[in-house]
Short mmCIF file of C-alpha atoms in Angstrom, two decimals:
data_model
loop_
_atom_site.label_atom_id
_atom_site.label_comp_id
_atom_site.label_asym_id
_atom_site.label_seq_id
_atom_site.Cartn_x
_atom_site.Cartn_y
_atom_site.Cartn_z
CA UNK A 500 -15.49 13.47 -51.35
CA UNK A 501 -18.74 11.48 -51.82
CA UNK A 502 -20.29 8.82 -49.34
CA UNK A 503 -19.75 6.41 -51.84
CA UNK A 504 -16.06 7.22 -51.66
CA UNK A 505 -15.94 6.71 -48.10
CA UNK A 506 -18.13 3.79 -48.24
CA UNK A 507 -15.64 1.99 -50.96
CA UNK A 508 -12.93 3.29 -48.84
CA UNK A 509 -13.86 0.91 -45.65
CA UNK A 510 -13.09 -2.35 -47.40
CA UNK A 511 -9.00 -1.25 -47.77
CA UNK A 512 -9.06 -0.79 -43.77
CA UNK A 513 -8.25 -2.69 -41.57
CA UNK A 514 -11.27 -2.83 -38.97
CA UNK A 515 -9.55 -2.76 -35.46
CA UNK A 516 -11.59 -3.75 -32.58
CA UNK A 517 -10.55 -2.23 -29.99
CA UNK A 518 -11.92 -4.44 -27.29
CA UNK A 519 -10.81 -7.41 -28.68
CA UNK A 520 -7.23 -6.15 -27.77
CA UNK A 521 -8.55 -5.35 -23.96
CA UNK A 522 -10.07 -9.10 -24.05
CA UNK A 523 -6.91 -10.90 -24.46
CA UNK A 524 -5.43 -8.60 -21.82
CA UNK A 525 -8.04 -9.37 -19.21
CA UNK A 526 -7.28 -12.99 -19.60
CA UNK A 527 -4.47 -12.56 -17.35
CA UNK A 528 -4.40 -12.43 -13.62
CA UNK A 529 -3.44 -9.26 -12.54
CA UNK A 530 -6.59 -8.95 -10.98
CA UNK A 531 -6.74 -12.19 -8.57
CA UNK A 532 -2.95 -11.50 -8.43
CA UNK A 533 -3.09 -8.10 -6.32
CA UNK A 534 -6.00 -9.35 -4.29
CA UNK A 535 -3.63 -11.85 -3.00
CA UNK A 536 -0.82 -9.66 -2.18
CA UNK A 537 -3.42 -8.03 -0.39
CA UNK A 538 -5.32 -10.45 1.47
CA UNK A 539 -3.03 -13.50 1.28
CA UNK A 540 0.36 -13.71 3.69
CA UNK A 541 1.58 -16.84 2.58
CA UNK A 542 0.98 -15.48 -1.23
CA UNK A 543 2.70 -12.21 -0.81
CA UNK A 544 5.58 -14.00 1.26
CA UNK A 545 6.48 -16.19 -1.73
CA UNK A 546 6.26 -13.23 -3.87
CA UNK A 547 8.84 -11.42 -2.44
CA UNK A 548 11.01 -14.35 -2.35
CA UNK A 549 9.89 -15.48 -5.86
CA UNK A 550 7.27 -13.56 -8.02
CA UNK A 551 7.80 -16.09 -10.64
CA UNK A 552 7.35 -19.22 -8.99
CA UNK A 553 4.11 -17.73 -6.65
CA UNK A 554 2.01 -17.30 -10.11
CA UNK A 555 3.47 -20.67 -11.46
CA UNK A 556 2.12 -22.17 -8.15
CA UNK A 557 -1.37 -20.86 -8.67
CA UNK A 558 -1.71 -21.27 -12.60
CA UNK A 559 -1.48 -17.09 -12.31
CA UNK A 560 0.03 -15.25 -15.35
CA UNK A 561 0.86 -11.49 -15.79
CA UNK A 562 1.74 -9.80 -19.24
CA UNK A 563 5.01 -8.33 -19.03
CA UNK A 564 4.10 -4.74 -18.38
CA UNK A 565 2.30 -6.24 -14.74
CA UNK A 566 4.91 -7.94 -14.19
CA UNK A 567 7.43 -4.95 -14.51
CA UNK A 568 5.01 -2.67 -12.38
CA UNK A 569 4.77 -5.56 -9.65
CA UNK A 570 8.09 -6.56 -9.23
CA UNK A 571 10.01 -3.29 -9.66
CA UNK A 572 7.50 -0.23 -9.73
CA UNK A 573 6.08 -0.99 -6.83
CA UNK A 574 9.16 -1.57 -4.61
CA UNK A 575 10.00 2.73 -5.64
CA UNK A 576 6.65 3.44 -4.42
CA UNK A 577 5.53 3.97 -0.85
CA UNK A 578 4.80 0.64 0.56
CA UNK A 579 1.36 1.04 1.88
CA UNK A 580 -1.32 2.36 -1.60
CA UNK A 581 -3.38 4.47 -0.68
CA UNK A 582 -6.73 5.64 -2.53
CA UNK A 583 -6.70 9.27 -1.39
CA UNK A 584 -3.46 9.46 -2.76
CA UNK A 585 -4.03 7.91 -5.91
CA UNK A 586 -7.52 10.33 -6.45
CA UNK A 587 -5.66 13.38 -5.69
CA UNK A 588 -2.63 12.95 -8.18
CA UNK A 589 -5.31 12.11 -10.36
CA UNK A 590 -7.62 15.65 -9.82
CA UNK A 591 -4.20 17.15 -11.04
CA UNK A 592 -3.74 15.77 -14.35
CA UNK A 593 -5.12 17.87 -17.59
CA UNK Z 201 -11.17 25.63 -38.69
CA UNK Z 202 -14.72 25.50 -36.53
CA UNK Z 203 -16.03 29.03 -37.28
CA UNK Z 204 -14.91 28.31 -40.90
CA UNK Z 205 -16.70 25.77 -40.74
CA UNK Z 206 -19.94 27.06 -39.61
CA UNK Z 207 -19.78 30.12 -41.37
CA UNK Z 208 -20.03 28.23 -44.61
CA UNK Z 209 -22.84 25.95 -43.69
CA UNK Z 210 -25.60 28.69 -43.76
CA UNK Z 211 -26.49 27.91 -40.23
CA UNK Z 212 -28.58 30.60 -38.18
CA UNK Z 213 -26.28 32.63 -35.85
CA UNK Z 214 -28.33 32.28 -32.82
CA UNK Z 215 -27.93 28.24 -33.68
CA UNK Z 216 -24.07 28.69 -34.02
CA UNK Z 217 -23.81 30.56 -31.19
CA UNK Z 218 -25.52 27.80 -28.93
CA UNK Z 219 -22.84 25.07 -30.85
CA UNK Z 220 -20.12 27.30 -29.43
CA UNK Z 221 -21.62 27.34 -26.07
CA UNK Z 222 -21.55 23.57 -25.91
CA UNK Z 223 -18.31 23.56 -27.44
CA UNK Z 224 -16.92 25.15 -24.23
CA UNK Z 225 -18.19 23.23 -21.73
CA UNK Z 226 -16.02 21.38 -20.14
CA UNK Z 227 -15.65 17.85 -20.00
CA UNK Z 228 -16.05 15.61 -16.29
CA UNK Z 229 -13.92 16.91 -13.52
CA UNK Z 230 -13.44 20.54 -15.24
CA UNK Z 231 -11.39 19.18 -18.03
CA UNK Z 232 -10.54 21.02 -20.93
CA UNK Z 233 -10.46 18.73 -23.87
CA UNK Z 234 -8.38 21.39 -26.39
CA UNK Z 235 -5.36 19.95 -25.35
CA UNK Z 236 -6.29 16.26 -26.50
CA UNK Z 237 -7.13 17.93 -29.83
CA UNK Z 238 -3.59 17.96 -30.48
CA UNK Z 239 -3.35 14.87 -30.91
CA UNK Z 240 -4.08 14.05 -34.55
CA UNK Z 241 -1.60 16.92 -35.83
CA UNK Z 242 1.28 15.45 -33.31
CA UNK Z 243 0.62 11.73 -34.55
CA UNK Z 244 0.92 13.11 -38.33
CA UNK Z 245 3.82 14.90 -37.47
CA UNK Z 246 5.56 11.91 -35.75
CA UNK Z 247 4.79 10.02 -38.46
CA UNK Z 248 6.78 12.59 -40.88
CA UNK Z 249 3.96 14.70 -41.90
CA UNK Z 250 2.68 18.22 -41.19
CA UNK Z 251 0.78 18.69 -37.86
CA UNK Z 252 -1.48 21.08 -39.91
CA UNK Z 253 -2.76 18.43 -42.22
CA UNK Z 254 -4.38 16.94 -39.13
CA UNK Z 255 -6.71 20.24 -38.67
CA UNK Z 256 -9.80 18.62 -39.98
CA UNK Z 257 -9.59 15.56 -38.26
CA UNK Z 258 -8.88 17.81 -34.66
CA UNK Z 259 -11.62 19.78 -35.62
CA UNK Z 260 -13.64 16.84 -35.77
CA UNK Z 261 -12.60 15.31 -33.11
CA UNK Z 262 -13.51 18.14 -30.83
CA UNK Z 263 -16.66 18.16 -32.21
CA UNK Z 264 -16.82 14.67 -32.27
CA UNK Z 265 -16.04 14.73 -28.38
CA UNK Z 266 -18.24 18.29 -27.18
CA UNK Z 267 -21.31 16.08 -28.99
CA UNK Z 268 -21.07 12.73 -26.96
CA UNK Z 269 -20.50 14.98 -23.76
CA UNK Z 270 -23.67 16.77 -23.99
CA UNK Z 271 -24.93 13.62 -24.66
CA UNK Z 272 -23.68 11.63 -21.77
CA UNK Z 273 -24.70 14.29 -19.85
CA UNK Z 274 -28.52 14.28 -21.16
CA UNK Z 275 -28.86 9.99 -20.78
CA UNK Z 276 -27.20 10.23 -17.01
CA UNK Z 277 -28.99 13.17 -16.13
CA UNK Z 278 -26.13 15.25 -14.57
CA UNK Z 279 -26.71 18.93 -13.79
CA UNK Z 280 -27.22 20.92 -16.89
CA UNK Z 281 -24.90 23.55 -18.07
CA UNK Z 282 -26.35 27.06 -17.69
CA UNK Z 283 -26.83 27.31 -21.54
CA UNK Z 284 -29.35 24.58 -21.35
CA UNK Z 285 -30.41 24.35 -18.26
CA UNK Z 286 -33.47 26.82 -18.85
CA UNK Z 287 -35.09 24.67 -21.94
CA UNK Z 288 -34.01 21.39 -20.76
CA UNK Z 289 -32.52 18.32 -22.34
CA UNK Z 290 -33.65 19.25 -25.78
CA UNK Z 291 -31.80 21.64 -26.33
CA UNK Z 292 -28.64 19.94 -25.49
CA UNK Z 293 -30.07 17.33 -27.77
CA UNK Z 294 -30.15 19.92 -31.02
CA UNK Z 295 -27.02 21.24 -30.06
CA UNK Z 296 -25.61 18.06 -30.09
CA UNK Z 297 -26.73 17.09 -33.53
CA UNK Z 298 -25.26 20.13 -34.67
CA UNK Z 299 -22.28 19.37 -33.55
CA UNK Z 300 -22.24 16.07 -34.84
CA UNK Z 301 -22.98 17.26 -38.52
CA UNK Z 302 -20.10 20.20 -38.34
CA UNK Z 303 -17.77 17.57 -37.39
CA UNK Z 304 -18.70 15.46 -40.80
CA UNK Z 305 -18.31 19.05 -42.40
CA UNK Z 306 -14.77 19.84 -41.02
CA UNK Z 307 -13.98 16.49 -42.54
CA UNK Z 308 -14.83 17.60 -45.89
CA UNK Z 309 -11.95 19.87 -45.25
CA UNK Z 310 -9.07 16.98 -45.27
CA UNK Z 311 -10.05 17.52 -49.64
CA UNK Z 312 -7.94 21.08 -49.36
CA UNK Z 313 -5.00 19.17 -48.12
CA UNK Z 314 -1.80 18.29 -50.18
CA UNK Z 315 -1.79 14.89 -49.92
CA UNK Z 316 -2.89 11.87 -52.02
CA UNK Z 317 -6.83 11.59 -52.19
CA UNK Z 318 -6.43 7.94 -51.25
CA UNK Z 319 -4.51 9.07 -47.64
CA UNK Z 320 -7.61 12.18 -46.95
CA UNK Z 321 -10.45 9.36 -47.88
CA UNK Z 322 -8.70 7.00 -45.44
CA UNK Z 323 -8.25 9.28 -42.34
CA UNK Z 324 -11.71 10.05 -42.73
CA UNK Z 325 -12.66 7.31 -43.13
CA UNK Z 326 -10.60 5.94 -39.85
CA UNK Z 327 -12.30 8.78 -38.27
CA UNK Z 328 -16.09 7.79 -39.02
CA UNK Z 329 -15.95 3.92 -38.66
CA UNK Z 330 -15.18 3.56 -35.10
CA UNK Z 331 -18.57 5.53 -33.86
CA UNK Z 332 -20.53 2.51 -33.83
CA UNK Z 333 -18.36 0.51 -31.85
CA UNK Z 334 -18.19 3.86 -29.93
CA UNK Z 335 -22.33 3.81 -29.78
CA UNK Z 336 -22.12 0.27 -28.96
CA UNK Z 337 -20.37 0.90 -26.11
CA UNK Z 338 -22.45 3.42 -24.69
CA UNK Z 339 -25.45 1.27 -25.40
CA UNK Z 340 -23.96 -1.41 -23.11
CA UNK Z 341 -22.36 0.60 -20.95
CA UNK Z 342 -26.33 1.97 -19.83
CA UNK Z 343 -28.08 -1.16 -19.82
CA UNK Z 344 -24.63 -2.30 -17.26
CA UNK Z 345 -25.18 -0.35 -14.20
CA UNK Z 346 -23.00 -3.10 -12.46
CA UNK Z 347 -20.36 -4.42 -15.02
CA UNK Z 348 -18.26 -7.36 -14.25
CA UNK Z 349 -14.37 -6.52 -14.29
CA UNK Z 350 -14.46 -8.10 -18.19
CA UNK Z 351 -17.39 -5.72 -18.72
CA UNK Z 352 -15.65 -2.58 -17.57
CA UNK Z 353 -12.99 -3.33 -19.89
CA UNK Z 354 -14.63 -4.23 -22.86
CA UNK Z 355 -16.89 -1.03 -22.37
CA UNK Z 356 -14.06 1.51 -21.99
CA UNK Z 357 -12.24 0.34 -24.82
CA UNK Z 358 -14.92 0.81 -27.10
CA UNK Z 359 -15.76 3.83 -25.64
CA UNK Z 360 -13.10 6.24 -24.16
CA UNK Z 361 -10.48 3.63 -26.12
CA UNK Z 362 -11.65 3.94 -29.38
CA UNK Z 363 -11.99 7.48 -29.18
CA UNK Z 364 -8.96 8.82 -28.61
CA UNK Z 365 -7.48 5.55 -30.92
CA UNK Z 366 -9.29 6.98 -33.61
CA UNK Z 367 -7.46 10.64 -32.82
CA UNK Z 368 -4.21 9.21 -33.02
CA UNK Z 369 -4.69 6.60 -36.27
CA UNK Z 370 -6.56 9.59 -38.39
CA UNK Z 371 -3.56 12.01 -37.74
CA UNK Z 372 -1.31 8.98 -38.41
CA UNK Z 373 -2.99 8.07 -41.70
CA UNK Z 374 -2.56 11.36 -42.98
CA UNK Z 375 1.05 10.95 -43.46
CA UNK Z 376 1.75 7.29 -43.53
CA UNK Z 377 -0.01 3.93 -45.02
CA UNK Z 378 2.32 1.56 -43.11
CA UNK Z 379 0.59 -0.86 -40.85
CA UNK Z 380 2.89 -1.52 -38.29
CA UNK Z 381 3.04 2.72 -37.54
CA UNK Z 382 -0.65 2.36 -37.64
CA UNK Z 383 -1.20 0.01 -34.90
CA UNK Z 384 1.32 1.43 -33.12
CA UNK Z 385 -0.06 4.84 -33.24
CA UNK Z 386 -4.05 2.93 -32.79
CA UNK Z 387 -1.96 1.39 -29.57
CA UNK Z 388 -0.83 4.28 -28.18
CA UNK Z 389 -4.41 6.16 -28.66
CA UNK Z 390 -6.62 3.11 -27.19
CA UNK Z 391 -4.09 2.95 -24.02
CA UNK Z 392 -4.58 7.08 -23.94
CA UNK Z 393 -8.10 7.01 -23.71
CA UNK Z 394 -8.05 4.23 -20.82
CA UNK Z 395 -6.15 6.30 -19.03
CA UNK Z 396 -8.29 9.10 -19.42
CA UNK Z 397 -11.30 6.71 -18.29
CA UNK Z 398 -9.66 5.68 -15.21
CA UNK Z 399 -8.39 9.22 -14.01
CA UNK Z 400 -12.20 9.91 -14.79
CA UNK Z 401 -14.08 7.14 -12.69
CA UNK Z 402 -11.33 8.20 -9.80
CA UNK Z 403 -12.68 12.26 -9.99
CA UNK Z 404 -16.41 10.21 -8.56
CA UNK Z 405 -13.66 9.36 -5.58
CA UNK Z 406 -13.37 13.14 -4.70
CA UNK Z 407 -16.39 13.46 -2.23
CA UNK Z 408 -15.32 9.71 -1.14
CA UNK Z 409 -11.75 10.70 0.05
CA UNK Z 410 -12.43 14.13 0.74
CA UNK Z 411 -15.64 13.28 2.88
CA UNK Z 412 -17.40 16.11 1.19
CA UNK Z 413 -20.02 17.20 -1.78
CA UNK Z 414 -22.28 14.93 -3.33
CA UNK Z 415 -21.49 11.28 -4.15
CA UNK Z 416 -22.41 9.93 -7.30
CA UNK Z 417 -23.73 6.68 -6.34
CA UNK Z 418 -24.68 5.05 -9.91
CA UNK Z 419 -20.79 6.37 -11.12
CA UNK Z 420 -19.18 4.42 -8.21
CA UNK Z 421 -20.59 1.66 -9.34
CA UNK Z 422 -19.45 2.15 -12.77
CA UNK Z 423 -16.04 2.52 -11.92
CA UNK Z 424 -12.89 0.63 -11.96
CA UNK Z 425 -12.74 -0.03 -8.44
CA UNK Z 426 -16.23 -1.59 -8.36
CA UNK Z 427 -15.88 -3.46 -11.11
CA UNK Z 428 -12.59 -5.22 -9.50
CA UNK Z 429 -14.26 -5.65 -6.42
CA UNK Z 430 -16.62 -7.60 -8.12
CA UNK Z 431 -13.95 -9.84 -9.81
CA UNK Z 432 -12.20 -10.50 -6.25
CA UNK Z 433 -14.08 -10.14 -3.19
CA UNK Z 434 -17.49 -12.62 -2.25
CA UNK Z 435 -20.65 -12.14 -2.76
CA UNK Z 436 -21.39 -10.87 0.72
CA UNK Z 437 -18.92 -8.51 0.46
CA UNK Z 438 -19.77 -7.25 -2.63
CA UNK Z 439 -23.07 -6.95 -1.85
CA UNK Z 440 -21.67 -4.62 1.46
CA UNK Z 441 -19.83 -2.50 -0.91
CA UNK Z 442 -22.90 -2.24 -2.98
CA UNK Z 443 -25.45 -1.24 0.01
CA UNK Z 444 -23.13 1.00 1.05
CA UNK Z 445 -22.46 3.11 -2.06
CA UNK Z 446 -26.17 3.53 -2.05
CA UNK Z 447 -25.83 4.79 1.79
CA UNK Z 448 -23.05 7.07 0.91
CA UNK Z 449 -24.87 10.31 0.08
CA UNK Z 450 -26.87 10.24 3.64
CA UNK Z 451 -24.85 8.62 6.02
CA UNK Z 452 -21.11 9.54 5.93
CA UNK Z 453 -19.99 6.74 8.15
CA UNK Z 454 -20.14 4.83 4.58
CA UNK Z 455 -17.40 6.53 3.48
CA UNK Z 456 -14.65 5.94 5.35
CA UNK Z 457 -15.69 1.77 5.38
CA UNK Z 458 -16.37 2.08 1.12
CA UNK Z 459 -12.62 3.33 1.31
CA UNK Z 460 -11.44 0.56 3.31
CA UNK Z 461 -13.06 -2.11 1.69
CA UNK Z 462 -11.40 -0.73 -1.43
CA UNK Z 463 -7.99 -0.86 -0.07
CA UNK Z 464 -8.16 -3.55 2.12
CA UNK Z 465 -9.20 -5.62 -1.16
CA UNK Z 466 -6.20 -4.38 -2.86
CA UNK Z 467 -8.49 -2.10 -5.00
CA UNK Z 468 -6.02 0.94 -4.52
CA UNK Z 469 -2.79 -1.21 -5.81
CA UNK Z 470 -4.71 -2.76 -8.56
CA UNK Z 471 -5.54 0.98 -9.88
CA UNK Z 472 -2.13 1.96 -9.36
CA UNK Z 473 -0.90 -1.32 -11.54
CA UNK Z 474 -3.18 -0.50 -14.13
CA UNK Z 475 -2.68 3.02 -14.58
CA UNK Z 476 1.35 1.80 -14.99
CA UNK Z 477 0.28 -0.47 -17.44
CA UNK Z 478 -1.75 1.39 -19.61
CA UNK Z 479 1.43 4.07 -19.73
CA UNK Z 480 3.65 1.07 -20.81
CA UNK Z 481 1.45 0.08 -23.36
CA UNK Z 482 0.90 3.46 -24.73
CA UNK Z 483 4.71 4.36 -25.15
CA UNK Z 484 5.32 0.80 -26.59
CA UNK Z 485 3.05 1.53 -28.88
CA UNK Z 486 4.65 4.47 -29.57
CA UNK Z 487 7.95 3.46 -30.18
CA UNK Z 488 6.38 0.68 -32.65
CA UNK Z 489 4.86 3.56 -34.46
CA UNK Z 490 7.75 5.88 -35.46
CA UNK Z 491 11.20 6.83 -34.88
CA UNK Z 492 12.16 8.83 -31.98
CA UNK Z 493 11.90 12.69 -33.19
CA UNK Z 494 10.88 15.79 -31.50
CA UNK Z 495 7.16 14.72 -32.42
CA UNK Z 496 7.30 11.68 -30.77
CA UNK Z 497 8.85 13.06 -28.26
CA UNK Z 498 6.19 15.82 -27.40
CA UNK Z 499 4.03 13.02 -27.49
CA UNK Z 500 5.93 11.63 -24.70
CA UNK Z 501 5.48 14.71 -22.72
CA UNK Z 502 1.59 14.47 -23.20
CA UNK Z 503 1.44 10.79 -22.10
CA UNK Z 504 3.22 11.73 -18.89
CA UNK Z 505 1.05 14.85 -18.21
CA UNK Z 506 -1.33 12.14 -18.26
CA UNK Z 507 0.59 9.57 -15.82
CA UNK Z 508 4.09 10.26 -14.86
CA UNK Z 509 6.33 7.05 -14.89
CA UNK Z 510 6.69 5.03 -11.65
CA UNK Z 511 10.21 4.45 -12.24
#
């Protein structure tokens, strides 16, 4: 195989960028959205009521996969998150 | 497939034997990464070829991977590994190189392989093309020693993203020229590799939680959690969190109030959402790619060795 070969082999791929994927990711809210389930009690009130209508309220939006985690994940987790936690599953993984 | 490798390229045995030292250090945190190896021959296989077609582009990828890590290492100054630590940074730096060129060299391997010239050219191809996005991102990535949340992003997916994307699409390629597997399979790679960045920034939280060893003040600030404090909190308290990262290694008080203002902030939750995310977006990705099979299955079983589900 000769560079040349490689080199005419670039044109018949596609050229992914990566980042451009995470970029249209980040342009949702998920973000601003936990801060305020955080830090805001009238927020996280109308989010357990209605998740929906709390990010229509505030021009928030969530890809699906937030969304999921948010509304259902969460609620089988422990209620309070804690970092220690989170850093020590994480030493465990391989 | 290495040794092969470099006992065909006439290099010195005292040089090969210093590429084998390097070649065993570990990776941040202790971590081995042989086992993310596997992941070009399992993507072939899922997509209905023969994990051992993939052995070149492993091989290269381990290369590929032991070659930036010395490097990293070297440009943030961490604590040399034994091998080097005597002759200092330039020897990492030859070692590296080495490394770099024996991965090109496995890749000549992929023209042994019984498979249609146009599929070996492409994988390596697919193997080669994302390093300068890869160098890209480690260019910004040093001249960022603060990035925004949109920075952090855009920095690990061309770095730790595209890395182990590239792992999964070469293996892929190898067996299959359809597009939709392809992006699937680059999907599932580029959400693997964010994981593996964000279980990595959380190992600087160790001497943070655990209120012990040495805290790696410039990595904090690197990190996820930084970089979403500095999309939510104000200025003040940003500047607080800052101040007292830089505290952190003398005064230990710090590190109890860096951990609150990190949970308090939601910091801990947004980690946890993200690290869920990334999962679902890897296994969609996944199932985009190819049919369910025991390959894609084992897959599976690597992704949640990685994160287990939260359902």
């Amino acid at each position: 195989m000769q560079v040349a070969d490689l080199l005419g082999c670039v044109t018949e791929i596609t050229l992914f960028d990566p980042t451009i994927y995470i970029f249209m990711e980040e342009k949702m809210s998920l973000a601003q959205v936990v801060h305020r389930m955080s830090t805001d009690r009238d927020f996280a009130a109308q989010w357990k009521l209605d998740p929906e209508g709390a990010l229509a309220q505030r021009g928030l939006r969530l890809s699906k996969e937030e969304l999921d985690f948010l509304k259902v994940g969460l609620k089988r987790r422990d209620p309070e998150v804690d970092l220690s936690d989170i850093v020590k599953k994480a030493a465990n993984w391989r | 497939m290495i040794e092969q490798v470099w006992r065909k390229s006439g290099a010195w045995p005292e040089f090969i034997e210093v590429m084998r030292l390097a070649l065993r250090s570990k990776s941040e945190g202790g971590r081995d990464p042989s086992l993310w190896a596997s992941l070009p021959g399992m993507c072939c296989q899922a997509a209905g070829g023969e994990a051992q077609w993939a052995d070149p582009v492993a091989a290269a990828w381990l290369l590929f991977f032991a070659a930036a890590h010395l490097m990293d290492s070297v440009e943030d100054q961490d604590e040399p590994d034994p091998w080097w630590a005597a002759q200092g940074p330039g020897l990492a730096l030859n070692a590296a190189t080495g490394l770099y060129f024996s991965a090109c060299l496995a890749l000549q391997e992929l023209n042994n392989l019984p498979i249609p010239y146009e599929a070996q050219r492409a994988a390596a191809v697919q193997v080669l093309q994302p390093f300068l996005l890869m160098s890209s991102g480690q260019y910004v990535d040093f001249n960022t020693p603060k990035p925004t949340l949109d920075e952090y992003w855009r920095i690990a997916g061309a770095k730790s993203g595209a890395f182990f994307s590239l792992a999964c699409q070469a293996g892929a390629r190898l067996a299959t020229d359809q597009p939709q597997a392809l992006q699937g399979f680059q999907q599932f790679g580029l959400n693997i590799g964010l994981l593996v960045q964000i279980l990595d920034d959380l190992a600087d939280y160790r001497a943070l939680t655990e209120q012990k060893g040495a805290v790696d003040a410039r990595g904090l600030l690197r990190s996820l959690p930084a970089a979403y404090l500095r999309e939510v909190c104000t200025n003040e308290a940003i500047e607080r969190f800052h101040g007292l990262v830089w505290k952190a290694s003398e005064n230990p008080g710090a590190l109890g109030e860096i951990i609150q203002i990190i949970e308090q902030n939601g910091g801990a939750l947004y980690l946890l959402a993200e690290l869920d995310k990334r999962r679902s977006l890897a296994l969609a990705g996944l199932k985009r790619a190819a049919r369910s099979s025991p390959a894609r299955d084992a897959l599976v079983a690597l992704l949640d060795k990685l994160q287990a589900p939260s359902t």
